[in-house]
Every structure is written in C-alpha cells, then in structure tokens.
C-alpha cells in the first residue's frame, strides 16, 4: 500500500487500541494490540508520518533508531540484588530500566500525555547481540524485565533486504505476533503532500514529466545508485533557501541529494531550462493579464516538456496566491474565535456604570481579561510545540494569531477610551480592516486565476496542457480550499468536460476489453 494508506491504517489502529469501556479500561487487552511493522524502501516516508500521526492524534511520540543502540542500552545494565527464597538469602542479578522504556516514562512525566507511540526504526538491522531483545520486544512489548506502559502503541519500521545487507529476517513466531504493512512509493500520493508542504515547483514540475525518477534504487557494477522521495524533498528545501540567499543550485549540489548520476544530470539540465522559462515567459505578467508579444507562437513551436513546464510555472504562482489567501483566512477565523469567546465573558459589553470612577476600572478589567486570554493562548500553543504536537503549519498560524492579538492589545492599552463599548468598537474596526484585506486578496487571486484561464485557452485550448492545469487545481491543497469559496465558471466547465471525456475513455476501454 502507499504511505497515505499506511498512515491511515496506523491512525485507525490507534483509535481501536486506545478505545475504552465504560469503566475506563482498554477494550482491546494489551496482548491483542499487535505491534505494527512498516516495511518499505528508504526515503518513502515511514519515519516522517510518525510525527504527523502524533500531531493529528494529539498523543506522545518517542522515536529511536535501534541500530544506534547496544544490548545494554536496550535492556539495561545488570546489578546485584539480595533476595530471600525459602528462608535463605541469595544474591541475584537484576537489571536497571532500559533507556528506551525510561524514555517513554520520561515523556509521560514531561508532557502529561499518558498515551502515545513508541517508534523503533531500522528494527530488522539490529546487531546479533541485540536481535533476541528485539524479538522479545515485538512479542512481549518489553525490554528485559520492563514493559512498555499501558496506552503506548509499538510501531516499528525497516527496509527490505534488497536495500540493506544488514537486514535480519524475522521468524514465524515473531511475524505471527505483529501486523506487517508493506509500503510502496506512490508519486500521486507524494505530490498531494508536496503541494501542501510547499515543495519547490521545479521539483514537482520535473517529476510530473519524469515520474519514473521519483523513486529509483539500483545496484550496478559501479555501486548503489538511488533517488528517493526524501532526497527530492530535502533538495527542494535547499533550493528554496539558496533562492532566498541568491545562491545557485548546480549539478554538483543536485548529485549530493539525488545519488543517481543520470537522474541528477537530467534534473540539473531541466533546472537550467526551468530558470530560462521563468525569464522567457514572465508568469507574473501573464497572471496580471499582460501577455508579451509572440508568446503564443513560441509555445506553439515548443516541445511538450516546455509546455508542461510553463503550465507548472502558472500553477506554482497561483498556488502561492491561494496559500496566502487561505493562511490569512485561517488566521482571521482563529482570531475571531478568540475575540468572540472574550466578548462572551461580558467584559466588553453589558456594563452600565455610566460616567464616573467605575468606568476606568471596567476598561482596566477588559484589558486585563484580553491579556489573560492572550497569555493562555500563547502558553497553550507553546506547550503543544514543546510536546511535539504542532505541525509547522499550525505553529506558523498560532504565532501569527498571537502577534495579531498582541497588536490589538497594544491599541487598547495606548488608546484613550471613555468606555468598554468603545474599546470593543475599535477591535471590530481593526478586525473589519483585516477582513477587508482578506476580501481584496481573495479577489486578486481570483482575477489571477481568470487571467491564467485566458492564457491557457489562447495558448493550448482544450489540449493535454489544459487537462493537466485543471487536474492540478483539483488536487492542490490550497487550490481546492480556495475554489470552495471562489466561484470560477471556467474551472467548473472544464472540470465537467474533462471528467466526461475521461469517463468516455473508460467506457470505450471496457467495450474494447469485452470485445464489443
């Protein structure tokens, strides 16, 4: 299965394993909560989804790469303990608590999260001395004499033997006590994630055309050659930062991440063309409705790769607009929620002291309530950040909301307000101004989308490029959210026409396959 389905399987398992009965006991006993074993090629996202699952399920996460551990750190160190058996005293060997088990308890102590995931990576690559302990861990959920706390699930990951010569095969006794999930790379799933995560448009555009290079691992006489999803994403992040610094990514840098010489050369060459297309076609001008002379004739003569790249440039620029609109919308929504809750407390309304000494006190109480609300909000998201329960997008949002609320609080502190009702009116004015900016930003993004359709129609008509353009709008995280609010007639029309054409092709294929 692909990594998206594997992630959902683990989330469903968490819901099932952690379900409790009316008395607060887990419905599934610990012995039936089978550990989950993810097996798949390197770089496919096995480790990355664990953080996402922890954040989305709001449970703890303790992660270990077991190849970095010895038998002593996994099981604990021996010590001599005096015990009494049958009236006689003996000296017996005991073991200190395993570092791994202790880390789970430490996580519970520091975060207050009583439930979570213990993730063990590269579990089938342990040393010979540690292998029996790993089998005991999977079979009995314990290291030495110390069990994993109740409420903590075990997820492990490893690579198939063709990718790692250190792999050890598990015996049937162990395999019969775990849930094995085989994960395969899936470009469509990765692209869905990439559009949300902001992977560099050049990487997405290249892989759209060269999907066979998305995940390739080969062993030749010259050694191992590989290009993995992790390599592409890491390269993308470097490209973004280098772009901000005015630095250039060349073939040598690409080959440091994409260690498959042929693919690295191909992408480096494509990157040069991509930069040229950016200069030649001036996408921002197209989105502003200013098409340069001769651009349509140039595209008519262009190769398919170039036409797809220009479509990708348009989509990338549009997605940047959609992302800005959606993020501002999320910020305003969360900010409104906090302000409404504050108003519901009565400090900004319903006070009829009139003029006199009582009114300044009411204003001070309103400012104090606002300050407390902001402090509580900031303390909450910072605590969740420390516990690893916030994604980067959520962290960015919470920081922005905190900053916006802080600015409004300063307006209240420095302003001369005769009564709390005037304070609330000022807050409404500030929020209305931000909402107006959201409307303007949304309208501008919508106009750019209309201009993009104008260009696509003039340049490509209803060809493959238009199909690609509409399909990408259908799958992009921010484009889908934007189009739920913005009514674009041509988007719906082309979507319907292309969907009908796809259904027609499917029916034709079924008829041909049946011999009719």
Coordinates of C-alpha atoms in Angstrom, one line a residue:
X1 CA 0.0 0.0 0.0
X2 CA 1.1 3.6 -0.3
X3 CA 2.3 5.7 2.6
X4 CA -1.0 7.7 2.8
X5 CA -3.0 4.4 3.3
X6 CA -0.4 3.2 5.8
X7 CA -0.7 6.4 7.8
X8 CA -4.5 6.0 7.9
X9 CA -4.1 2.3 9.0
X10 CA -2.0 3.4 11.9
X11 CA -4.4 6.2 12.9
X12 CA -7.3 3.7 12.8
X13 CA -5.3 1.3 14.9
X14 CA -4.7 4.0 17.5
X15 CA -8.4 4.6 17.7
X16 CA -9.1 0.9 18.1
X17 CA -6.2 0.1 20.6
X18 CA -7.0 3.2 22.8
X19 CA -10.8 2.7 22.9
X20 CA -12.0 2.4 26.5
X21 CA -15.1 0.8 28.0
X22 CA -17.5 2.4 30.5
X23 CA -15.1 1.7 33.3
X24 CA -12.1 3.3 31.7
X25 CA -10.3 0.1 30.7
X26 CA -9.0 -0.5 27.3
X27 CA -11.4 -2.6 25.2
X28 CA -8.6 -4.5 23.5
X29 CA -6.2 -6.1 26.0
X30 CA -2.5 -5.3 25.5
X31 CA -1.7 -8.8 24.4
X32 CA -4.0 -8.3 21.4
X33 CA -2.7 -4.9 20.5
X34 CA -0.3 -6.2 17.9
X35 CA 2.8 -4.0 17.1
X36 CA 2.8 -2.6 13.6
X37 CA 5.8 -3.2 11.3
X38 CA 6.3 -0.9 8.3
X39 CA 8.5 -2.4 5.6
X40 CA 9.4 -0.3 2.6
X41 CA 12.3 1.3 0.7
X42 CA 14.4 4.1 2.3
X43 CA 13.1 7.6 1.9
X44 CA 9.5 6.7 1.3
X45 CA 8.2 8.5 4.4
X46 CA 7.9 5.8 7.0
X47 CA 9.6 7.9 9.7
X48 CA 8.0 11.2 8.7
X49 CA 4.4 10.0 9.1
X50 CA 5.0 9.2 12.7
X51 CA 5.3 12.9 13.7
X52 CA 2.3 13.7 11.6
X53 CA 0.3 10.9 13.3
X54 CA 1.4 12.1 16.8
X55 CA 0.3 15.7 16.0
X56 CA -3.0 14.7 14.4
X57 CA -4.0 12.3 17.1
X58 CA -2.5 14.5 19.9
X59 CA -0.6 11.7 21.5
X60 CA 3.0 11.3 22.6
X61 CA 5.8 10.1 20.4
X62 CA 9.2 8.5 21.4
X63 CA 11.4 7.5 18.5
X64 CA 14.5 5.5 18.4
X65 CA 16.8 4.3 15.6
X66 CA 17.7 0.9 17.1
X67 CA 20.9 0.4 15.2
X68 CA 22.5 3.2 17.4
X69 CA 21.9 1.1 20.5
X70 CA 23.7 -1.8 22.2
X71 CA 22.2 -4.6 24.2
X72 CA 23.0 -2.7 27.5
X73 CA 21.1 0.5 26.5
X74 CA 18.1 -1.5 25.2
X75 CA 17.8 -4.0 28.1
X76 CA 19.6 -2.1 30.9
X77 CA 22.7 -2.8 33.0
X78 CA 23.0 -5.7 35.5
X79 CA 23.4 -5.2 39.2
X80 CA 23.4 -7.5 42.2
X81 CA 20.3 -7.5 44.5
X82 CA 20.0 -9.5 47.7
X83 CA 16.8 -11.6 47.9
X84 CA 15.3 -14.2 50.2
X85 CA 14.0 -17.5 49.0
X86 CA 12.8 -20.4 51.3
X87 CA 14.2 -18.7 54.3
X88 CA 17.7 -18.3 52.8
X89 CA 19.3 -15.1 51.4
X90 CA 20.7 -15.2 47.9
X91 CA 22.4 -12.6 45.7
X92 CA 20.5 -12.4 42.4
X93 CA 21.1 -10.4 39.2
X94 CA 18.7 -7.6 38.4
X95 CA 18.7 -5.1 35.5
X96 CA 18.3 -1.3 35.5
X97 CA 15.4 0.0 33.5
X98 CA 16.0 0.1 29.7
X99 CA 16.9 3.5 28.4
X100 CA 14.1 3.1 25.8
X101 CA 11.4 2.2 28.4
X102 CA 12.7 5.0 30.7
X103 CA 12.3 7.5 27.8
X104 CA 8.7 6.6 27.5
X105 CA 8.1 7.3 31.2
X106 CA 10.1 10.5 30.9
X107 CA 7.9 11.6 28.0
X108 CA 4.8 10.9 30.1
X109 CA 6.3 12.9 33.0
X110 CA 7.3 15.9 30.9
X111 CA 4.2 16.2 28.8
X112 CA 1.4 14.6 30.8
X113 CA 0.5 12.5 27.8
X114 CA -0.5 9.1 29.1
X115 CA -0.9 7.6 25.6
X116 CA 1.4 7.6 22.7
X117 CA 3.6 5.7 20.2
X118 CA 7.0 4.1 20.7
X119 CA 8.6 4.1 17.3
X120 CA 11.6 1.9 16.6
X121 CA 13.3 2.5 13.2
X122 CA 15.5 0.0 11.4
X123 CA 14.3 -2.7 13.7
X124 CA 15.4 -5.5 11.3
X125 CA 19.0 -4.2 11.2
X126 CA 20.0 -4.8 14.8
X127 CA 23.2 -6.4 15.8
X128 CA 23.4 -10.1 16.6
X129 CA 23.6 -9.5 20.4
X130 CA 20.5 -7.3 20.3
X131 CA 18.4 -9.4 18.0
X132 CA 16.9 -11.6 20.7
X133 CA 15.9 -8.5 22.7
X134 CA 14.1 -7.1 19.6
X135 CA 12.2 -10.4 19.2
X136 CA 11.2 -10.2 22.9
X137 CA 10.2 -6.6 22.4
X138 CA 7.8 -7.4 19.4
X139 CA 6.4 -10.5 21.1
X140 CA 6.0 -9.3 24.7
X141 CA 6.2 -5.5 24.4
X142 CA 9.0 -5.3 26.9
X143 CA 12.8 -4.8 27.1
X144 CA 14.3 -7.2 29.7
X145 CA 12.1 -7.1 32.8
X146 CA 10.5 -3.7 31.9
X147 CA 7.3 -3.5 29.9
X148 CA 6.1 -0.6 27.7
X149 CA 3.4 1.3 29.7
X150 CA -0.2 0.6 29.0
X151 CA -1.7 3.0 26.5
X152 CA 1.5 3.2 24.4
X153 CA 1.5 1.5 21.0
X154 CA 4.5 0.0 19.3
X155 CA 5.3 0.9 15.7
X156 CA 8.5 -0.4 14.0
X157 CA 10.0 0.2 10.6
X158 CA 12.6 -1.5 8.5
X159 CA 13.9 -1.8 4.9
X160 CA 13.5 -4.9 2.7
X161 CA 16.7 -7.0 2.4
X162 CA 17.4 -5.8 -1.2
X163 CA 18.1 -2.3 0.2
X164 CA 20.2 -3.2 3.2
X165 CA 22.6 -6.0 3.6
X166 CA 22.3 -5.9 7.4
X167 CA 18.7 -7.0 7.4
X168 CA 17.7 -9.9 9.6
X169 CA 14.6 -12.0 8.7
X170 CA 12.1 -12.4 11.5
X171 CA 10.9 -15.9 12.4
X172 CA 7.3 -17.0 12.0
X173 CA 6.8 -16.9 15.8
X174 CA 7.5 -13.2 15.7
X175 CA 5.7 -12.4 12.5
X176 CA 2.6 -14.1 13.9
X177 CA 2.5 -11.5 16.7
X178 CA 2.8 -8.4 14.6
X179 CA 0.9 -6.5 11.9
X180 CA 3.1 -6.2 8.8
X181 CA 2.4 -3.3 6.3
X182 CA 4.4 -3.3 3.1
X183 CA 4.8 0.3 1.9
X184 CA 5.4 1.2 -1.8
X185 CA 6.3 4.6 -3.3
X186 CA 3.4 6.3 -4.9
X187 CA 4.0 9.5 -6.8
X188 CA 0.4 10.7 -6.8
X189 CA 0.3 10.5 -3.0
X190 CA 3.6 12.2 -2.6
X191 CA 2.6 15.0 -5.0
X192 CA -0.5 15.6 -2.9
X193 CA 1.7 16.0 0.1
X194 CA 4.3 18.1 -1.8
X195 CA 1.8 20.7 -2.9
X196 CA 0.7 21.2 0.7
X197 CA 4.2 21.2 2.1
X198 CA 5.4 23.7 -0.5
X199 CA 8.0 21.5 -2.3
X200 CA 9.9 23.6 -4.9
X201 CA 7.8 23.9 -8.1
X202 CA 10.8 22.9 -10.2
X203 CA 10.9 19.5 -8.4
X204 CA 7.2 19.0 -8.8
X205 CA 7.2 20.0 -12.5
X206 CA 10.2 17.8 -13.3
X207 CA 8.7 14.7 -11.6
X208 CA 5.3 15.3 -13.3
X209 CA 7.1 14.6 -16.6
X210 CA 9.7 12.1 -15.2
X211 CA 7.6 10.1 -12.7
X212 CA 9.9 7.1 -13.2
X213 CA 12.7 9.1 -11.5
X214 CA 10.6 9.8 -8.4
X215 CA 11.9 6.7 -6.5
X216 CA 14.6 4.6 -8.2
X217 CA 17.1 2.4 -6.4
X218 CA 19.5 0.3 -8.4
X219 CA 22.7 -1.7 -7.7
X220 CA 25.2 -1.8 -10.5
X221 CA 28.9 -2.7 -11.0
X222 CA 29.6 0.9 -10.1
X223 CA 27.8 0.6 -6.8
X224 CA 24.4 1.7 -5.4
X225 CA 22.5 4.5 -7.2
X226 CA 19.3 6.0 -5.8
X227 CA 16.8 8.8 -6.0
X228 CA 14.2 8.8 -3.1
X229 CA 11.3 11.0 -2.1
X230 CA 13.3 12.1 0.9
X231 CA 16.1 13.2 -1.4
X232 CA 13.8 15.2 -3.5
X233 CA 12.2 17.0 -0.6
X234 CA 15.5 17.7 1.1
X235 CA 16.9 19.1 -2.2
X236 CA 13.7 21.2 -2.5
X237 CA 14.3 22.8 0.9
X238 CA 17.9 23.7 0.0
X239 CA 16.7 25.2 -3.3
X240 CA 14.2 27.4 -1.5
X241 CA 16.8 28.7 0.9
X242 CA 19.5 29.1 -1.8
X243 CA 17.0 31.1 -3.8
X244 CA 16.4 33.5 -0.8
X245 CA 20.2 33.9 -0.5
X246 CA 20.7 34.4 -4.2
X247 CA 22.8 31.2 -4.5
X248 CA 22.6 28.8 -7.4
X249 CA 21.9 25.1 -7.3
X250 CA 24.1 23.3 -9.9
X251 CA 24.7 19.7 -11.0
X252 CA 27.2 19.0 -8.2
X253 CA 24.8 20.1 -5.5
X254 CA 21.9 18.1 -7.0
X255 CA 24.1 15.0 -7.1
X256 CA 24.7 15.3 -3.3
X257 CA 20.9 14.7 -2.8
X258 CA 20.0 12.6 -5.9
X259 CA 22.7 10.0 -5.9
X260 CA 21.7 8.5 -9.2
X261 CA 24.1 10.2 -11.7
X262 CA 21.8 10.0 -14.7
X263 CA 18.8 11.4 -12.9
X264 CA 20.9 14.1 -11.2
X265 CA 22.3 15.3 -14.6
X266 CA 18.8 15.2 -16.1
X267 CA 17.3 17.3 -13.3
X268 CA 20.2 19.8 -13.3
X269 CA 19.7 20.3 -17.0
X270 CA 15.9 20.7 -16.5
X271 CA 16.6 23.2 -13.7
X272 CA 18.5 25.4 -16.1
X273 CA 15.7 25.2 -18.6
X274 CA 13.2 25.9 -15.8
X275 CA 15.1 29.1 -14.9
X276 CA 15.1 30.1 -18.6
X277 CA 11.3 29.5 -18.9
X278 CA 10.8 31.8 -15.8
X279 CA 12.7 34.6 -17.6
X280 CA 11.2 34.0 -21.1
X281 CA 7.5 33.6 -20.1
X282 CA 7.3 36.1 -17.2
X283 CA 4.4 34.3 -15.4
X284 CA 3.6 37.2 -13.1
X285 CA 2.8 39.3 -16.1
X286 CA 0.6 36.6 -17.5
X287 CA -1.3 36.4 -14.2
X288 CA -1.7 40.2 -14.3
X289 CA -3.3 39.9 -17.7
X290 CA -0.2 41.3 -19.6
X291 CA 0.9 38.7 -22.2
X292 CA 4.0 39.6 -24.1
X293 CA 4.1 39.6 -27.9
X294 CA 4.9 36.4 -29.6
X295 CA 4.5 34.2 -26.6
X296 CA 1.7 32.1 -28.2
X297 CA 3.8 31.5 -31.3
X298 CA 6.7 30.5 -29.1
X299 CA 4.6 28.0 -27.2
X300 CA 3.1 26.6 -30.4
X301 CA 6.6 25.6 -31.5
X302 CA 7.7 24.4 -28.1
X303 CA 8.4 20.8 -27.1
X304 CA 5.9 19.1 -24.8
X305 CA 8.3 19.4 -21.8
X306 CA 8.5 23.1 -22.2
X307 CA 4.7 23.5 -22.5
X308 CA 4.2 21.4 -19.3
X309 CA 6.8 23.4 -17.5
X310 CA 5.1 26.7 -18.4
X311 CA 1.8 25.2 -17.1
X312 CA 3.7 24.2 -13.9
X313 CA 5.0 27.7 -13.5
X314 CA 1.5 29.1 -13.8
X315 CA 0.2 26.7 -11.2
X316 CA 3.1 27.4 -8.8
X317 CA 2.4 31.1 -8.9
X318 CA -1.3 30.6 -8.5
X319 CA -0.7 28.2 -5.5
X320 CA 1.4 30.9 -3.9
X321 CA -1.6 33.3 -4.1
X322 CA -4.0 30.6 -2.9
X323 CA -1.8 29.8 0.0
X324 CA -1.6 33.4 1.1
X325 CA -5.4 33.7 1.0
X326 CA -6.0 30.5 2.9
X327 CA -3.5 31.3 5.6
X328 CA -5.0 34.7 6.2
X329 CA -8.4 33.2 6.3
X330 CA -7.3 30.6 8.9
X331 CA -5.7 33.4 10.9
X332 CA -8.8 35.5 10.9
X333 CA -11.0 32.5 11.7
X334 CA -8.9 31.6 14.8
X335 CA -8.6 35.3 15.8
X336 CA -12.4 35.7 15.6
X337 CA -12.9 32.6 17.7
X338 CA -10.7 34.1 20.5
X339 CA -12.4 37.5 20.3
X340 CA -15.9 36.1 20.4
X341 CA -15.0 34.0 23.4
X342 CA -13.6 37.1 25.1
X343 CA -16.8 39.1 24.3
X344 CA -19.0 36.3 25.6
X345 CA -17.4 36.8 29.0
X346 CA -19.2 40.1 29.3
X347 CA -16.1 42.4 29.9
X348 CA -16.7 44.3 26.6
X349 CA -20.5 44.8 27.0
X350 CA -23.4 44.9 29.3
X351 CA -21.7 47.3 31.7
X352 CA -23.9 50.3 32.5
X353 CA -22.0 52.2 35.2
X354 CA -22.3 55.4 33.2
X355 CA -19.7 58.0 33.7
X356 CA -17.5 58.3 36.8
X357 CA -15.0 56.3 38.7
X358 CA -16.4 52.9 37.7
X359 CA -15.8 53.3 34.0
X360 CA -11.9 53.4 34.0
X361 CA -12.0 50.3 36.2
X362 CA -14.1 48.5 33.7
X363 CA -11.7 49.4 30.9
X364 CA -8.8 48.1 33.0
X365 CA -10.7 44.9 33.7
X366 CA -11.3 44.5 29.9
X367 CA -7.6 45.0 29.1
X368 CA -6.7 42.5 31.9
X369 CA -9.1 39.9 30.5
X370 CA -7.7 40.4 27.0
X371 CA -4.2 40.0 28.3
X372 CA -5.1 36.8 30.2
X373 CA -6.8 35.3 27.1
X374 CA -3.7 36.1 25.1
X375 CA -1.3 34.6 27.7
X376 CA -3.4 31.5 28.0
X377 CA -3.5 31.0 24.2
X378 CA 0.3 31.6 23.9
X379 CA 1.0 29.3 26.8
X380 CA -1.2 26.5 25.2
X381 CA 0.4 26.5 21.8
X382 CA 3.9 26.8 23.2
X383 CA 3.3 23.8 25.4
X384 CA 2.0 21.8 22.5
X385 CA 5.1 22.9 20.5
X386 CA 7.4 21.6 23.3
X387 CA 5.4 18.3 23.3
X388 CA 5.8 17.9 19.6
X389 CA 2.1 18.2 18.9
X390 CA 2.1 21.1 16.5
X391 CA 2.8 20.8 12.7
X392 CA 4.8 23.6 11.1
X393 CA 1.7 25.0 9.5
X394 CA -0.1 25.0 12.9
X395 CA 2.9 26.6 14.6
X396 CA 3.0 29.3 11.9
X397 CA -0.7 30.0 12.3
X398 CA -0.6 30.2 16.1
X399 CA 2.4 32.6 16.0
X400 CA 0.6 34.9 13.6
X401 CA -2.5 34.9 15.7
X402 CA -0.6 35.7 18.8
X403 CA 1.2 38.5 17.1
X404 CA -2.1 40.0 15.7
X405 CA -3.8 39.8 19.1
X406 CA -0.8 41.4 20.8
X407 CA -1.0 44.3 18.3
X408 CA -4.7 44.8 19.2
X409 CA -4.0 44.6 22.9
X410 CA -1.4 47.4 22.5
X411 CA -4.1 49.5 20.7
X412 CA -6.3 49.1 23.7
X413 CA -3.5 49.9 26.2
X414 CA -2.4 53.0 24.5
X415 CA -5.8 54.3 23.3
X416 CA -8.0 56.8 25.2
X417 CA -11.3 55.0 25.5
X418 CA -14.2 56.5 27.6
X419 CA -15.9 53.2 28.0
X420 CA -15.5 49.4 27.2
X421 CA -18.1 49.6 24.4
X422 CA -15.7 52.0 22.6
X423 CA -12.9 49.5 23.1
X424 CA -15.0 46.8 21.5
X425 CA -15.9 49.0 18.6
X426 CA -12.2 49.7 18.0
X427 CA -11.5 46.0 18.0
X428 CA -14.3 45.5 15.5
X429 CA -12.8 48.2 13.3
X430 CA -9.4 46.6 13.3
X431 CA -10.9 43.2 12.5
X432 CA -13.0 44.6 9.8
X433 CA -10.0 46.2 8.2
X434 CA -8.2 42.8 8.2
X435 CA -11.3 41.1 6.8
X436 CA -11.4 43.7 4.0
X437 CA -7.8 42.9 3.2
X438 CA -8.8 39.2 3.0
X439 CA -11.5 40.1 0.6
X440 CA -9.1 42.1 -1.6
X441 CA -6.5 39.4 -1.5
X442 CA -9.1 36.8 -2.5
X443 CA -10.5 38.9 -5.3
X444 CA -6.9 39.5 -6.6
X445 CA -6.2 35.7 -6.5
X446 CA -9.5 35.1 -8.3
X447 CA -8.6 37.6 -11.1
X448 CA -5.2 35.9 -11.5
X449 CA -6.9 32.6 -11.9
X450 CA -9.2 34.1 -14.6
X451 CA -6.2 35.6 -16.4
X452 CA -4.5 32.2 -16.2
X453 CA -7.5 30.6 -17.9
X454 CA -7.4 33.3 -20.5
X455 CA -3.8 32.4 -21.3
X456 CA -4.3 28.7 -21.2
X457 CA -7.3 28.9 -23.6
X458 CA -5.3 31.1 -26.0
X459 CA -2.1 29.0 -25.8
X460 CA -3.4 25.5 -25.5
X461 CA -7.2 25.4 -25.9
X462 CA -8.7 22.1 -24.6
X463 CA -5.4 20.1 -25.0
X464 CA -3.4 18.0 -22.6
X465 CA -2.0 21.1 -21.0
X466 CA -5.4 22.3 -20.1
X467 CA -6.3 18.9 -18.7
X468 CA -3.1 19.0 -16.6
X469 CA -3.9 22.5 -15.4
X470 CA -7.4 21.6 -14.2
X471 CA -6.3 18.3 -12.7
X472 CA -3.6 20.1 -10.7
X473 CA -6.2 22.6 -9.4
X474 CA -8.3 19.6 -8.4
X475 CA -5.6 18.1 -6.3
X476 CA -3.7 21.1 -4.8
X477 CA -4.3 21.5 -1.1
X478 CA -4.7 25.3 -1.3
X479 CA -6.3 25.5 -4.7
X480 CA -9.1 23.1 -3.6
X481 CA -9.7 25.2 -0.5
X482 CA -9.7 28.5 -2.5
X483 CA -12.1 27.1 -5.1
X484 CA -14.6 26.1 -2.4
X485 CA -15.0 29.9 -1.7
X486 CA -14.3 31.4 -5.2
X487 CA -16.8 30.7 -8.0
X488 CA -14.8 30.2 -11.2
X489 CA -17.2 29.3 -14.1
X490 CA -14.4 28.0 -16.4
X491 CA -12.9 25.8 -13.7
X492 CA -16.3 24.0 -13.3
X493 CA -16.9 23.9 -17.0
X494 CA -13.5 22.4 -17.9
X495 CA -13.7 20.1 -15.0
X496 CA -17.0 18.8 -16.2
X497 CA -15.9 18.4 -19.8
X498 CA -12.6 16.7 -18.9
X499 CA -14.3 14.4 -16.4
X500 CA -16.9 13.5 -19.1
X501 CA -14.0 12.8 -21.6
X502 CA -12.3 10.6 -19.0
X503 CA -15.5 8.6 -18.4
X504 CA -16.0 8.3 -22.1
X505 CA -12.4 6.8 -22.5
X506 CA -13.1 4.4 -19.6
X507 CA -16.3 3.2 -21.2
X508 CA -14.5 2.8 -24.5
X509 CA -11.8 0.8 -22.9
X510 CA -14.3 -1.5 -21.2
X511 CA -16.1 -2.1 -24.5
X512 CA -12.8 -2.9 -26.3
X513 CA -11.7 -5.2 -23.5
X514 CA -15.1 -7.1 -23.7
X515 CA -14.7 -7.5 -27.4
X516 CA -17.9 -5.4 -28.2

